[in-house]
Amino acid sequence: MNGSTLHKTATACGEELPGAQLEHPFGPGWEVLKVRGKVFMLMTEVPGRPVVILKADPSEAHALRQQNIHITPGYHMNKKHWITLGRGEGVDSRLVRELVTDSYLLVVAGLPKAEQPVDPHTFGLSTGAAR
């Protein structure tokens, strides 16, 4: 997956999620997707290399970094709770969509129940998506 495709796939997935909004709070070089005002995805270029920065469960983030050299600690974020996804072998649209959705659901789970646009524990289950 090339960098343009990485960002396009991540954006398309993120914008499909209920309540997601694209913003540019850090200027034109950064795209930020939020749900109810909380960030779940950032996209930018790190020395000319397109990256997607996502929230991740700490134990899953560690495992992901061990399994794929294109997944590193979160760029300019808490390294325990965020990952940076770059392009490369093993990074395909399925992985991007899964990581974007997982990030979104982690953020939604932290919202007060009345503000949650979906139930983070059941979202995607009825459509047969693997969770």
N, CA, C and O of each residue as an XYZ file, in Angstrom:
524
protein
N       0.859     -1.185      0.000
C       0.000      0.000      0.000
C       0.892      1.230      0.000
O       1.784      1.354      0.839
N       0.652      2.143     -0.942
C       1.458      3.363     -0.957
C       0.870      4.398     -0.005
O      -0.209      4.196      0.553
N       1.587      5.506      0.178
C       1.167      6.508      1.151
C      -0.161      7.156      0.842
O      -0.970      7.392      1.739
N      -0.388      7.447     -0.432
C      -1.657      8.055     -0.830
C      -2.811      7.109     -0.520
O      -3.844      7.526      0.004
N      -2.627      5.834     -0.847
C      -3.663      4.842     -0.576
C      -3.864      4.661      0.928
O      -4.994      4.491      1.386
N      -2.785      4.696      1.688
C      -2.874      4.572      3.147
C      -3.787      5.654      3.712
O      -4.718      5.355      4.460
N      -3.527      6.898      3.359
C      -4.348      8.006      3.865
C      -5.777      7.935      3.342
O      -6.720      8.182      4.095
N      -5.956      7.597      2.051
C      -7.307      7.515      1.486
C      -8.123      6.417      2.162
O      -9.296      6.617      2.474
N      -7.506      5.262      2.386
C      -8.204      4.147      3.026
C      -8.578      4.508      4.463
O      -9.706      4.266      4.893
N      -7.638      5.083      5.198
C      -7.899      5.459      6.589
C      -8.985      6.529      6.672
O      -9.868      6.455      7.527
N      -8.923      7.516      5.792
C      -9.937      8.583      5.787
C     -11.311      8.024      5.453
O     -12.295      8.343      6.120
N     -11.379      7.196      4.426
C     -12.671      6.619      4.022
C     -13.279      5.814      5.166
O     -14.473      5.933      5.441
N     -12.486      5.013      5.819
C     -12.988      4.216      6.937
C     -13.426      5.113      8.081
O     -14.520      4.947      8.620
N     -12.579      6.060      8.453
C     -12.892      6.950      9.570
C     -14.156      7.762      9.349
O     -14.960      7.922     10.267
N     -14.337      8.273      8.142
C     -15.506      9.107      7.850
C     -16.801      8.307      7.810
O     -17.882      8.883      7.938
N     -16.714      6.987      7.634
C     -17.912      6.130      7.636
C     -18.435      5.880      9.052
O     -19.587      5.483      9.228
N     -17.613      6.105     10.034
C     -17.990      5.772     11.411
C     -18.951      6.817     11.983
O     -18.747      8.016     11.795
N     -19.993      6.368     12.676
C     -21.007      7.287     13.209
C     -20.415      8.378     14.106
O     -19.671      8.094     15.045
N     -20.762      9.624     13.798
C     -20.338     10.756     14.626
C     -18.936     11.259     14.342
O     -18.485     12.205     14.987
N     -18.231     10.651     13.392
C     -16.853     11.059     13.090
C     -16.842     12.377     12.329
O     -17.681     12.622     11.462
N     -15.869     13.223     12.674
C     -15.725     14.510     12.004
C     -14.262     14.753     11.675
O     -13.387     14.542     12.514
N     -13.999     15.196     10.453
C     -12.654     15.526     10.009
C     -12.375     16.992     10.332
O     -13.182     17.866     10.017
N     -11.235     17.255     10.958
C     -10.842     18.614     11.308
C      -9.372     18.830     10.959
O      -8.640     17.878     10.687
N      -8.951     20.090     10.970
C      -7.557     20.453     10.714
C      -7.073     21.418     11.803
O      -6.693     22.545     11.489
N      -7.080     21.002     13.070
C      -6.725     21.918     14.158
C      -5.237     22.280     14.212
O      -4.868     23.256     14.865
N      -4.378     21.509     13.536
C      -2.939     21.755     13.594
C      -2.401     22.290     12.276
O      -1.188     22.314     12.065
N      -3.296     22.721     11.384
C      -2.882     23.259     10.099
C      -3.102     22.271      8.975
O      -3.564     21.152      9.199
N      -2.766     22.692      7.751
C      -3.071     21.881      6.580
C      -2.280     20.569      6.486
O      -2.689     19.668      5.754
N      -1.183     20.443      7.191
C      -0.383     19.228      7.127
C      -0.886     18.091      8.002
O      -0.318     16.999      8.009
N      -1.948     18.356      8.733
C      -2.505     17.347      9.650
C      -3.998     17.198      9.413
O      -4.725     18.190      9.357
N      -4.454     15.969      9.275
C      -5.884     15.678      9.237
C      -6.197     14.931     10.522
O      -5.494     13.987     10.882
N      -7.247     15.348     11.210
C      -7.606     14.764     12.501
C      -9.067     14.340     12.464
O      -9.946     15.135     12.133
N      -9.315     13.096     12.802
C     -10.690     12.627     12.920
C     -11.043     12.490     14.391
O     -10.298     11.914     15.184
N     -12.204     13.040     14.729
C     -12.683     13.023     16.103
C     -14.086     12.441     16.158
O     -14.826     12.459     15.174
N     -14.433     11.926     17.328
C     -15.798     11.528     17.621
C     -16.182     12.238     18.908
O     -15.508     12.087     19.927
N     -17.248     13.002     18.872
C     -17.716     13.798     20.012
C     -16.586     14.635     20.618
O     -16.474     14.765     21.837
N     -15.752     15.198     19.738
C     -14.675     16.084     20.171
C     -13.406     15.382     20.635
O     -12.449     16.050     21.025
N     -13.373     14.063     20.605
C     -12.204     13.298     21.051
C     -11.483     12.697     19.841
O     -12.113     12.090     18.975
N     -10.186     12.868     19.791
C      -9.377     12.382     18.672
C      -9.289     10.856     18.680
O      -9.039     10.236     19.714
N      -9.502     10.264     17.490
C      -9.248      8.830     17.363
C      -8.279      8.526     16.216
O      -7.793      7.400     16.108
N      -7.989      9.516     15.354
C      -7.036      9.286     14.274
C      -6.423     10.604     13.824
O      -7.107     11.620     13.701
N      -5.116     10.562     13.581
C      -4.398     11.699     13.018
C      -3.627     11.212     11.798
O      -3.129     10.086     11.782
N      -3.531     12.053     10.786
C      -2.753     11.705      9.597
C      -1.853     12.875      9.237
O      -2.272     14.032      9.260
N      -0.613     12.554      8.905
C       0.362     13.556      8.496
C       1.468     12.859      7.734
O       1.356     11.682      7.390
N       2.534     13.590      7.473
C       3.726     13.003      6.891
C       4.879     13.263      7.842
O       5.066     14.382      8.320
N       5.644     12.229      8.109
C       6.816     12.330      8.966
C       8.008     12.181      8.046
O       8.173     11.131      7.426
N       8.853     13.212      7.939
C       9.822     13.432      6.872
C       9.434     12.792      5.535
O      10.114     11.892      5.044
N       8.327     13.275      4.957
C       7.900     12.827      3.645
C       7.271     11.443      3.594
O       6.952     10.939      2.517
N       7.094     10.836      4.746
C       6.530      9.482      4.812
C       5.129      9.569      5.410
O       4.986      9.919      6.581
N       4.082      9.255      4.623
C       2.715      9.321      5.133
C       2.500      8.334      6.288
O       2.894      7.171      6.207
N       1.870      8.819      7.358
C       1.567      7.968      8.500
C       0.157      8.229      9.006
O      -0.417      9.297      8.793
N      -0.387      7.213      9.687
C      -1.676      7.313     10.352
C      -1.414      6.989     11.826
O      -0.812      5.963     12.144
N      -1.863      7.858     12.710
C      -1.636      7.697     14.145
C      -2.971      7.345     14.785
O      -3.956      8.066     14.624
N      -2.998      6.227     15.515
C      -4.243      5.673     16.047
C      -4.113      5.272     17.505
O      -3.036      4.893     17.965
N      -5.216      5.359     18.220
C      -5.272      4.892     19.595
C      -5.320      3.364     19.563
O      -5.928      2.779     18.667
N      -4.682      2.722     20.538
C      -4.677      1.260     20.597
C      -4.597      0.814     22.046
O      -3.981      1.481     22.877
N      -5.217     -0.306     22.343
C      -5.094     -0.919     23.659
C      -3.603     -1.194     23.882
O      -2.942     -1.729     22.992
N      -3.058     -0.835     25.059
C      -1.615     -0.986     25.273
C      -1.054     -2.384     24.981
O       0.015     -2.499     24.381
N      -1.748     -3.437     25.390
C      -1.218     -4.781     25.132
C      -1.296     -5.120     23.640
O      -0.408     -5.785     23.107
N      -2.342     -4.668     22.979
C      -2.459     -4.898     21.539
C      -1.431     -4.061     20.782
O      -0.858     -4.518     19.793
N      -1.202     -2.841     21.247
C      -0.221     -1.970     20.593
C       1.161     -2.613     20.639
O       1.889     -2.594     19.646
N       1.516     -3.170     21.764
C       2.815     -3.836     21.911
C       2.911     -5.012     20.937
O       3.914     -5.166     20.240
N       1.872     -5.835     20.893
C       1.865     -6.998     19.993
C       1.942     -6.560     18.533
O       2.668     -7.166     17.745
N       1.204     -5.516     18.166
C       1.226     -5.021     16.790
C       2.629     -4.556     16.399
O       3.097     -4.828     15.294
N       3.300     -3.845     17.326
C       4.653     -3.362     17.036
C       5.629     -4.529     16.881
O       6.571     -4.452     16.092
N       5.405     -5.600     17.629
C       6.272     -6.776     17.527
C       6.058     -7.518     16.201
O       6.994     -8.103     15.655
N       4.829     -7.489     15.692
C       4.460     -8.260     14.499
C       4.719     -7.535     13.179
O       4.834     -8.186     12.141
N       4.811     -6.212     13.195
C       4.904     -5.478     11.939
C       5.856     -4.289     12.098
O       5.630     -3.410     12.929
N       6.912     -4.272     11.299
C       7.900     -3.188     11.416
C       7.341     -1.833     10.978
O       7.956     -0.799     11.235
N       6.184     -1.833     10.321
C       5.575     -0.581      9.868
C       4.611      0.004     10.903
O       3.951      1.011     10.649
N       4.540     -0.637     12.068
C       3.757     -0.119     13.186
C       4.731      0.233     14.293
O       5.450     -0.627     14.802
N       4.749      1.499     14.657
C       5.691      2.014     15.649
C       4.926      2.772     16.737
O       3.722      2.989     16.601
N       5.610      3.179     17.820
C       4.924      3.954     18.853
C       4.324      5.240     18.271
O       4.813      5.762     17.269
N       3.280      5.735     18.897
C       2.561      6.914     18.412
C       3.435      8.149     18.292
O       4.053      8.585     19.263
N       3.481      8.703     17.097
C       4.261      9.906     16.816
C       3.658     11.099     17.547
O       2.496     11.439     17.324
N       4.432     11.732     18.410
C       4.003     12.888     19.211
C       2.796     12.581     20.108
O       2.045     13.487     20.470
N       2.612     11.315     20.464
C       1.491     10.910     21.314
C       2.028     10.011     22.421
O       3.206      9.653     22.421
N       1.165      9.650     23.359
C       1.532      8.723     24.426
C       1.908      7.390     23.778
O       1.075      6.747     23.141
N       3.156      6.983     23.944
C       3.678      5.798     23.249
C       3.027      4.504     23.723
O       3.096      3.489     23.030
N       2.405      4.525     24.879
C       1.750      3.330     25.408
C       0.367      3.125     24.786
O      -0.060      1.992     24.564
N      -0.325      4.228     24.508
C      -1.725      4.162     24.071
C      -1.950      4.484     22.595
O      -3.079      4.393     22.112
N      -0.900      4.856     21.877
C      -1.050      5.246     20.470
C       0.000      4.546     19.626
O       1.110      4.280     20.086
N      -0.368      4.248     18.371
C       0.554      3.646     17.410
C       0.611      4.508     16.154
O      -0.313      5.265     15.853
N       1.704      4.375     15.440
C       1.858      5.027     14.152
C       1.940      3.934     13.105
O       2.746      3.009     13.213
N       1.104      4.049     12.101
C       1.041      3.078     11.017
C       1.620      3.717      9.761
O       1.155      4.763      9.309
N       2.636      3.073      9.207
C       3.235      3.541      7.965
C       2.936      2.556      6.854
O       2.380      1.484      7.092
N       3.302      2.920      5.661
C       3.063      2.024      4.528
C       4.165      0.977      4.461
O       5.279      1.188      4.940
N       3.829     -0.151      3.858
C       4.832     -1.192      3.683
C       4.197     -2.563      3.628
O       2.976     -2.704      3.689
N       5.036     -3.561      3.512
C       4.578     -4.941      3.412
C       3.774     -5.320      4.657
O       4.186     -5.041      5.783
N       2.640     -5.950      4.443
C       1.782     -6.358      5.549
C       0.767     -5.310      5.955
O      -0.105     -5.577      6.782
N       0.870     -4.113      5.380
C      -0.101     -3.049      5.663
C      -1.049     -2.999      4.470
O      -0.718     -2.458      3.414
N      -2.236     -3.576      4.662
C      -3.229     -3.598      3.596
C      -4.503     -2.914      4.071
O      -4.598     -2.497      5.226
N      -5.474     -2.801      3.182
C      -6.700     -2.071      3.526
C      -7.440     -2.738      4.684
O      -8.057     -2.049      5.496
N      -7.387     -4.057      4.771
C      -8.063     -4.752      5.868
C      -7.461     -4.348      7.224
O      -8.191     -4.058      8.172
N      -6.131     -4.333      7.304
C      -5.458     -3.945      8.550
C      -5.762     -2.491      8.888
O      -6.056     -2.174     10.041
N      -5.696     -1.611      7.903
C      -5.974     -0.190      8.136
C      -7.387     -0.015      8.678
O      -7.590      0.680      9.674
N      -8.360     -0.640      8.032
C      -9.759     -0.514      8.464
C      -9.943     -1.065      9.882
O     -10.662     -0.475     10.690
N      -9.301     -2.181     10.181
C      -9.417     -2.786     11.510
C      -8.826     -1.866     12.583
O      -9.432     -1.669     13.636
N      -7.646     -1.306     12.316
C      -6.996     -0.443     13.306
C      -7.747      0.878     13.495
O      -7.852      1.377     14.615
N      -8.268      1.442     12.401
C      -9.051      2.687     12.501
C     -10.321      2.427     13.324
O     -10.657      3.212     14.211
N     -11.013      1.340     13.033
C     -12.245      1.009     13.763
C     -11.954      0.729     15.229
O     -12.700      1.171     16.103
N     -10.883      0.003     15.507
C     -10.514     -0.281     16.908
C     -10.211      1.014     17.657
O     -10.618      1.172     18.807
N      -9.502      1.937     17.016
C      -9.178      3.216     17.638
C     -10.464      3.986     17.963
O     -10.631      4.500     19.069
N     -11.349      4.052     16.997
C     -12.642      4.723     17.170
C     -13.406      4.121     18.348
O     -13.923      4.851     19.194
N     -13.479      2.791     18.403
C     -14.247      2.129     19.467
C     -13.619      2.332     20.840
O     -14.341      2.423     21.833
N     -12.294      2.405     20.921
C     -11.636      2.697     22.203
C     -12.029      4.090     22.702
O     -12.297      4.283     23.888
N     -12.058      5.046     21.786
C     -12.425      6.412     22.167
C     -13.903      6.477     22.544
O     -14.263      7.098     23.544
N     -14.753      5.844     21.754
C     -16.194      5.830     22.051
C     -16.450      5.190     23.417
O     -17.299      5.671     24.168
N     -15.740      4.128     23.748
C     -15.923      3.445     25.034
C     -15.592      4.358     26.217
O     -16.106      4.163     27.318
N     -14.739      5.344     25.987
C     -14.376      6.283     27.045
C     -15.330      7.460     27.189
O     -15.194      8.263     28.113
N     -16.285      7.566     26.291
C     -17.270      8.653     26.360
C     -18.385      8.290     27.334
O     -18.661      7.110     27.553
N     -19.027      9.301     27.919
C     -20.217      8.997     28.725
C     -21.245      8.274     27.850
O     -21.390      8.593     26.670
N     -21.946      7.316     28.418
C     -22.889      6.491     27.658
C     -23.859      7.323     26.815
O     -24.162      6.963     25.678
N     -24.336      8.417     27.365
C     -25.302      9.260     26.648
C     -24.697      9.908     25.398
O     -25.436     10.306     24.498
N     -23.359     10.021     25.328
C     -22.699     10.648     24.181
C     -22.189      9.637     23.159
O     -21.737     10.031     22.084
N     -22.250      8.354     23.468
C     -21.738      7.335     22.566
C     -22.647      7.190     21.343
O     -23.827      6.872     21.490
N     -22.108      7.419     20.130
C     -22.931      7.291     18.926
C     -23.261      5.833     18.591
O     -24.196      5.562     17.838
N     -22.489      4.901     19.151
C     -22.724      3.464     18.963
C     -22.360      2.755     20.261
O     -21.667      3.319     21.108
N     -22.824      1.526     20.415
C     -22.399      0.713     21.543
C     -21.045      0.115     21.165
O     -20.972     -0.713     20.257
N     -19.962      0.526     21.854
C     -18.635      0.066     21.449
C     -18.421     -1.435     21.610
O     -17.474     -1.987     21.050
N     -19.286     -2.100     22.366
C     -19.130     -3.535     22.597
C     -19.835     -4.378     21.538
O     -19.519     -5.556     21.375
N     -20.781     -3.790     20.823
C     -21.532     -4.551     19.820
C     -21.397     -3.995     18.405
O     -21.826     -4.645     17.451
N     -20.815     -2.817     18.248
C     -20.690     -2.182     16.941
C     -19.981     -3.111     15.970
O     -18.896     -3.611     16.266
N     -20.585     -3.342     14.819
C     -19.983     -4.172     13.787
C     -20.263     -5.650     13.893
O     -19.998     -6.395     12.949
N     -20.793     -6.097     15.020
C     -21.024     -7.531     15.198
C     -22.155     -8.040     14.332
O     -22.080     -9.154     13.813
N     -23.202     -7.247     14.165
C     -24.364     -7.713     13.402
C     -24.081     -7.809     11.907
O     -24.809     -8.487     11.182
N     -23.028     -7.135     11.439
C     -22.698     -7.177     10.019
C     -21.737     -8.305      9.688
O     -21.316     -8.463      8.542
N     -21.397     -9.083     10.699
C     -20.502    -10.219     10.467
C     -19.049     -9.843     10.533
O     -18.186    -10.675     10.254
N     -18.750     -8.610     10.894
C     -17.337     -8.199     10.986
C     -16.670     -8.910     12.151
O     -17.257     -9.064     13.223
N     -15.466     -9.330     11.932
C     -14.718    -10.015     12.997
C     -14.242     -9.000     14.024
O     -13.673     -7.969     13.664
N     -14.463     -9.275     15.254
C     -14.011     -8.390     16.345
C     -13.349     -9.223     17.400
O     -12.892     -8.689     18.411
